[in-house]
């Protein structure tokens, strides 16, 4: 016959207490953890990022980014864009002109999770939206993105940070 321990009202055995603590922690993580991870993820297609080490026509030297537009032909159409991670730069063709902004989001410093559509950059870390001039359209970011100067000469786009 198994022995039973009589407990006073409100008293738990050590093993039951540990079980309840672990079960409670797991329940909290399951409830809030799932919400956190889904809110910070994106179902959108990944941003166009040139493969590192390939001859993609992009060179970065100090504060200067140089793009051979004959090798980055996708930038030739209006609405096309590019993320250059090693330079922390966003580049877009807006109505035939090129614009460039920092890719470091002013909300939480994410720098690689971007989309671009309808003339808006969206940082998909927390869904802050920015205009092509860098102005905040929708928070949680409350500071604009820094714009960079751009110029085109001889088939090359030069961006100065």
mmCIF file of C-alpha atoms in Angstrom:
data_model
loop_
_atom_site.group_PDB
_atom_site.id
_atom_site.type_symbol
_atom_site.label_atom_id
_atom_site.label_comp_id
_atom_site.label_asym_id
_atom_site.label_seq_id
_atom_site.Cartn_x
_atom_site.Cartn_y
_atom_site.Cartn_z
ATOM 1 C CA UNK A 1 0.000 0.000 0.000
ATOM 2 C CA UNK A 2 1.417 3.369 -1.031
ATOM 3 C CA UNK A 3 2.041 5.839 1.696
ATOM 4 C CA UNK A 4 0.416 9.225 1.420
ATOM 5 C CA UNK A 5 1.680 12.357 3.027
ATOM 6 C CA UNK A 6 -0.960 14.491 4.658
ATOM 7 C CA UNK A 7 -0.541 18.140 3.742
ATOM 8 C CA UNK A 8 -1.983 21.159 5.427
ATOM 9 C CA UNK A 9 -4.300 23.264 3.290
ATOM 10 C CA UNK A 10 -2.289 25.385 0.792
ATOM 11 C CA UNK A 11 0.914 23.345 1.186
ATOM 12 C CA UNK A 12 2.486 21.690 -1.879
ATOM 13 C CA UNK A 13 5.155 19.061 -2.101
ATOM 14 C CA UNK A 14 8.495 20.195 -3.564
ATOM 15 C CA UNK A 15 8.007 18.179 -6.771
ATOM 16 C CA UNK A 16 4.520 19.611 -7.330
ATOM 17 C CA UNK A 17 5.795 23.141 -6.753
ATOM 18 C CA UNK A 18 8.573 22.670 -9.341
ATOM 19 C CA UNK A 19 6.098 21.179 -11.810
ATOM 20 C CA UNK A 20 3.701 24.095 -11.452
ATOM 21 C CA UNK A 21 6.519 26.657 -11.784
ATOM 22 C CA UNK A 22 7.797 25.030 -14.978
ATOM 23 C CA UNK A 23 4.314 24.593 -16.412
ATOM 24 C CA UNK A 24 3.500 28.243 -15.682
ATOM 25 C CA UNK A 25 6.711 29.472 -17.300
ATOM 26 C CA UNK A 26 6.077 27.331 -20.365
ATOM 27 C CA UNK A 27 2.522 28.630 -20.666
ATOM 28 C CA UNK A 28 3.690 32.256 -20.504
ATOM 29 C CA UNK A 29 6.395 31.662 -23.124
ATOM 30 C CA UNK A 30 3.967 29.823 -25.372
ATOM 31 C CA UNK A 31 1.413 32.603 -25.130
ATOM 32 C CA UNK A 32 3.643 35.683 -25.409
ATOM 33 C CA UNK A 33 6.611 34.157 -27.221
ATOM 34 C CA UNK A 34 4.534 33.139 -30.213
ATOM 35 C CA UNK A 35 2.983 36.605 -30.433
ATOM 36 C CA UNK A 36 6.423 38.246 -30.230
ATOM 37 C CA UNK A 37 8.009 36.121 -32.932
ATOM 38 C CA UNK A 38 5.113 36.436 -35.350
ATOM 39 C CA UNK A 39 4.939 40.208 -34.928
ATOM 40 C CA UNK A 40 8.626 40.594 -35.758
ATOM 41 C CA UNK A 41 8.677 38.358 -38.802
ATOM 42 C CA UNK A 42 7.699 39.115 -42.353
ATOM 43 C CA UNK A 43 5.777 37.155 -44.946
ATOM 44 C CA UNK A 44 7.119 39.379 -47.708
ATOM 45 C CA UNK A 45 9.720 38.357 -50.228
ATOM 46 C CA UNK A 46 13.296 38.991 -49.162
ATOM 47 C CA UNK A 47 14.833 42.266 -50.260
ATOM 48 C CA UNK A 48 17.078 42.314 -53.331
ATOM 49 C CA UNK A 49 20.558 42.029 -51.909
ATOM 50 C CA UNK A 50 23.537 41.416 -54.156
ATOM 51 C CA UNK A 51 25.424 38.231 -53.319
ATOM 52 C CA UNK A 52 28.677 39.003 -51.488
ATOM 53 C CA UNK A 53 31.905 38.416 -53.352
ATOM 54 C CA UNK A 54 30.269 38.282 -56.781
ATOM 55 C CA UNK A 55 31.065 40.671 -59.599
ATOM 56 C CA UNK A 56 27.777 42.476 -59.181
ATOM 57 C CA UNK A 57 29.083 45.898 -60.171
ATOM 58 C CA UNK A 58 28.914 47.292 -56.629
ATOM 59 C CA UNK A 59 31.981 48.563 -54.831
ATOM 60 C CA UNK A 60 32.158 50.155 -51.397
ATOM 61 C CA UNK A 61 35.142 52.217 -50.339
ATOM 62 C CA UNK A 62 34.890 54.264 -47.164
ATOM 63 C CA UNK A 63 31.843 56.530 -47.496
ATOM 64 C CA UNK A 64 31.482 55.976 -51.243
ATOM 65 C CA UNK A 65 29.339 53.360 -52.963
ATOM 66 C CA UNK A 66 29.804 52.954 -56.711
ATOM 67 C CA UNK A 67 27.359 50.947 -58.802
ATOM 68 C CA UNK A 68 27.945 49.922 -62.414
ATOM 69 C CA UNK A 69 24.430 50.340 -63.800
ATOM 70 C CA UNK A 70 25.202 48.022 -66.729
ATOM 71 C CA UNK A 71 25.621 45.172 -64.188
ATOM 72 C CA UNK A 72 22.736 46.236 -61.922
ATOM 73 C CA UNK A 73 20.151 46.482 -64.695
ATOM 74 C CA UNK A 74 17.290 45.844 -62.241
ATOM 75 C CA UNK A 75 17.824 49.406 -60.935
ATOM 76 C CA UNK A 76 16.982 50.821 -64.376
ATOM 77 C CA UNK A 77 13.201 50.563 -63.916
ATOM 78 C CA UNK A 78 11.068 52.898 -61.813
ATOM 79 C CA UNK A 79 10.312 51.373 -58.401
ATOM 80 C CA UNK A 80 13.360 49.077 -58.423
ATOM 81 C CA UNK A 81 15.485 49.048 -55.305
ATOM 82 C CA UNK A 82 18.514 47.492 -53.704
ATOM 83 C CA UNK A 83 19.917 46.944 -50.221
ATOM 84 C CA UNK A 84 23.705 47.101 -49.918
ATOM 85 C CA UNK A 85 24.324 45.540 -46.485
ATOM 86 C CA UNK A 86 28.072 46.179 -46.308
ATOM 87 C CA UNK A 87 27.410 49.912 -46.790
ATOM 88 C CA UNK A 88 24.171 49.961 -44.768
ATOM 89 C CA UNK A 89 22.423 51.655 -47.674
ATOM 90 C CA UNK A 90 19.045 51.501 -49.402
ATOM 91 C CA UNK A 91 18.965 52.569 -53.048
ATOM 92 C CA UNK A 92 15.886 53.064 -55.201
ATOM 93 C CA UNK A 93 14.937 54.269 -58.652
ATOM 94 C CA UNK A 94 12.167 56.804 -58.097
ATOM 95 C CA UNK A 95 10.774 58.207 -61.330
ATOM 96 C CA UNK A 96 14.079 57.760 -63.144
ATOM 97 C CA UNK A 97 16.152 59.376 -60.390
ATOM 98 C CA UNK A 98 18.171 57.496 -57.824
ATOM 99 C CA UNK A 99 17.770 58.045 -54.099
ATOM 100 C CA UNK A 100 19.745 56.526 -51.260
ATOM 101 C CA UNK A 101 19.116 56.348 -47.521
ATOM 102 C CA UNK A 102 20.733 54.667 -44.574
ATOM 103 C CA UNK A 103 19.406 51.161 -43.980
ATOM 104 C CA UNK A 104 19.804 51.549 -40.203
ATOM 105 C CA UNK A 105 16.261 51.920 -38.881
ATOM 106 C CA UNK A 106 15.941 54.734 -36.353
ATOM 107 C CA UNK A 107 13.627 52.631 -34.172
ATOM 108 C CA UNK A 108 15.776 49.649 -33.252
ATOM 109 C CA UNK A 109 18.815 49.815 -35.562
ATOM 110 C CA UNK A 110 17.716 46.895 -37.762
ATOM 111 C CA UNK A 111 19.646 47.242 -41.016
ATOM 112 C CA UNK A 112 18.828 44.225 -43.188
ATOM 113 C CA UNK A 113 15.053 43.752 -43.037
ATOM 114 C CA UNK A 114 13.527 46.032 -45.639
ATOM 115 C CA UNK A 115 10.852 46.074 -48.314
ATOM 116 C CA UNK A 116 10.009 48.800 -50.814
ATOM 117 C CA UNK A 117 6.667 49.348 -52.512
ATOM 118 C CA UNK A 118 4.389 52.260 -53.343
ATOM 119 C CA UNK A 119 7.284 54.696 -52.814
ATOM 120 C CA UNK A 120 7.703 53.571 -49.175
ATOM 121 C CA UNK A 121 10.482 51.705 -47.416
ATOM 122 C CA UNK A 122 9.284 49.419 -44.628
ATOM 123 C CA UNK A 123 11.597 48.110 -41.928
ATOM 124 C CA UNK A 124 10.054 44.710 -41.311
ATOM 125 C CA UNK A 125 11.592 44.373 -37.841
ATOM 126 C CA UNK A 126 8.701 46.412 -36.389
ATOM 127 C CA UNK A 127 6.952 47.807 -39.503
ATOM 128 C CA UNK A 128 8.163 51.406 -39.417
ATOM 129 C CA UNK A 129 7.512 53.074 -42.781
ATOM 130 C CA UNK A 130 9.602 55.793 -44.408
ATOM 131 C CA UNK A 131 9.191 57.967 -47.499
ATOM 132 C CA UNK A 132 11.812 58.090 -50.239
ATOM 133 C CA UNK A 133 13.174 61.254 -48.586
ATOM 134 C CA UNK A 134 13.624 59.318 -45.332
ATOM 135 C CA UNK A 135 10.697 60.927 -43.451
ATOM 136 C CA UNK A 136 8.772 58.734 -41.001
ATOM 137 C CA UNK A 137 5.352 57.810 -42.387
ATOM 138 C CA UNK A 138 4.427 55.327 -39.657
ATOM 139 C CA UNK A 139 6.131 54.432 -36.360
ATOM 140 C CA UNK A 140 7.255 53.075 -34.033
ATOM 141 C CA UNK A 141 10.295 54.935 -35.464
ATOM 142 C CA UNK A 142 10.113 58.648 -34.704
ATOM 143 C CA UNK A 143 13.289 59.878 -36.446
ATOM 144 C CA UNK A 144 13.886 60.029 -40.217
ATOM 145 C CA UNK A 145 16.416 57.924 -42.111
ATOM 146 C CA UNK A 146 19.554 59.785 -43.170
ATOM 147 C CA UNK A 147 19.622 60.507 -46.921
ATOM 148 C CA UNK A 148 22.809 60.140 -48.975
ATOM 149 C CA UNK A 149 23.765 62.133 -52.066
ATOM 150 C CA UNK A 150 23.625 60.397 -55.444
ATOM 151 C CA UNK A 151 25.013 61.209 -58.889
ATOM 152 C CA UNK A 152 25.141 59.371 -62.215
ATOM 153 C CA UNK A 153 28.014 59.720 -64.644
ATOM 154 C CA UNK A 154 29.284 57.454 -67.416
ATOM 155 C CA UNK A 155 26.930 54.592 -66.527
ATOM 156 C CA UNK A 156 27.941 54.607 -62.841
ATOM 157 C CA UNK A 157 25.807 55.579 -59.861
ATOM 158 C CA UNK A 158 27.882 57.104 -57.077
ATOM 159 C CA UNK A 159 26.491 57.425 -53.570
ATOM 160 C CA UNK A 160 28.275 59.495 -50.960
ATOM 161 C CA UNK A 161 27.386 58.842 -47.346
#
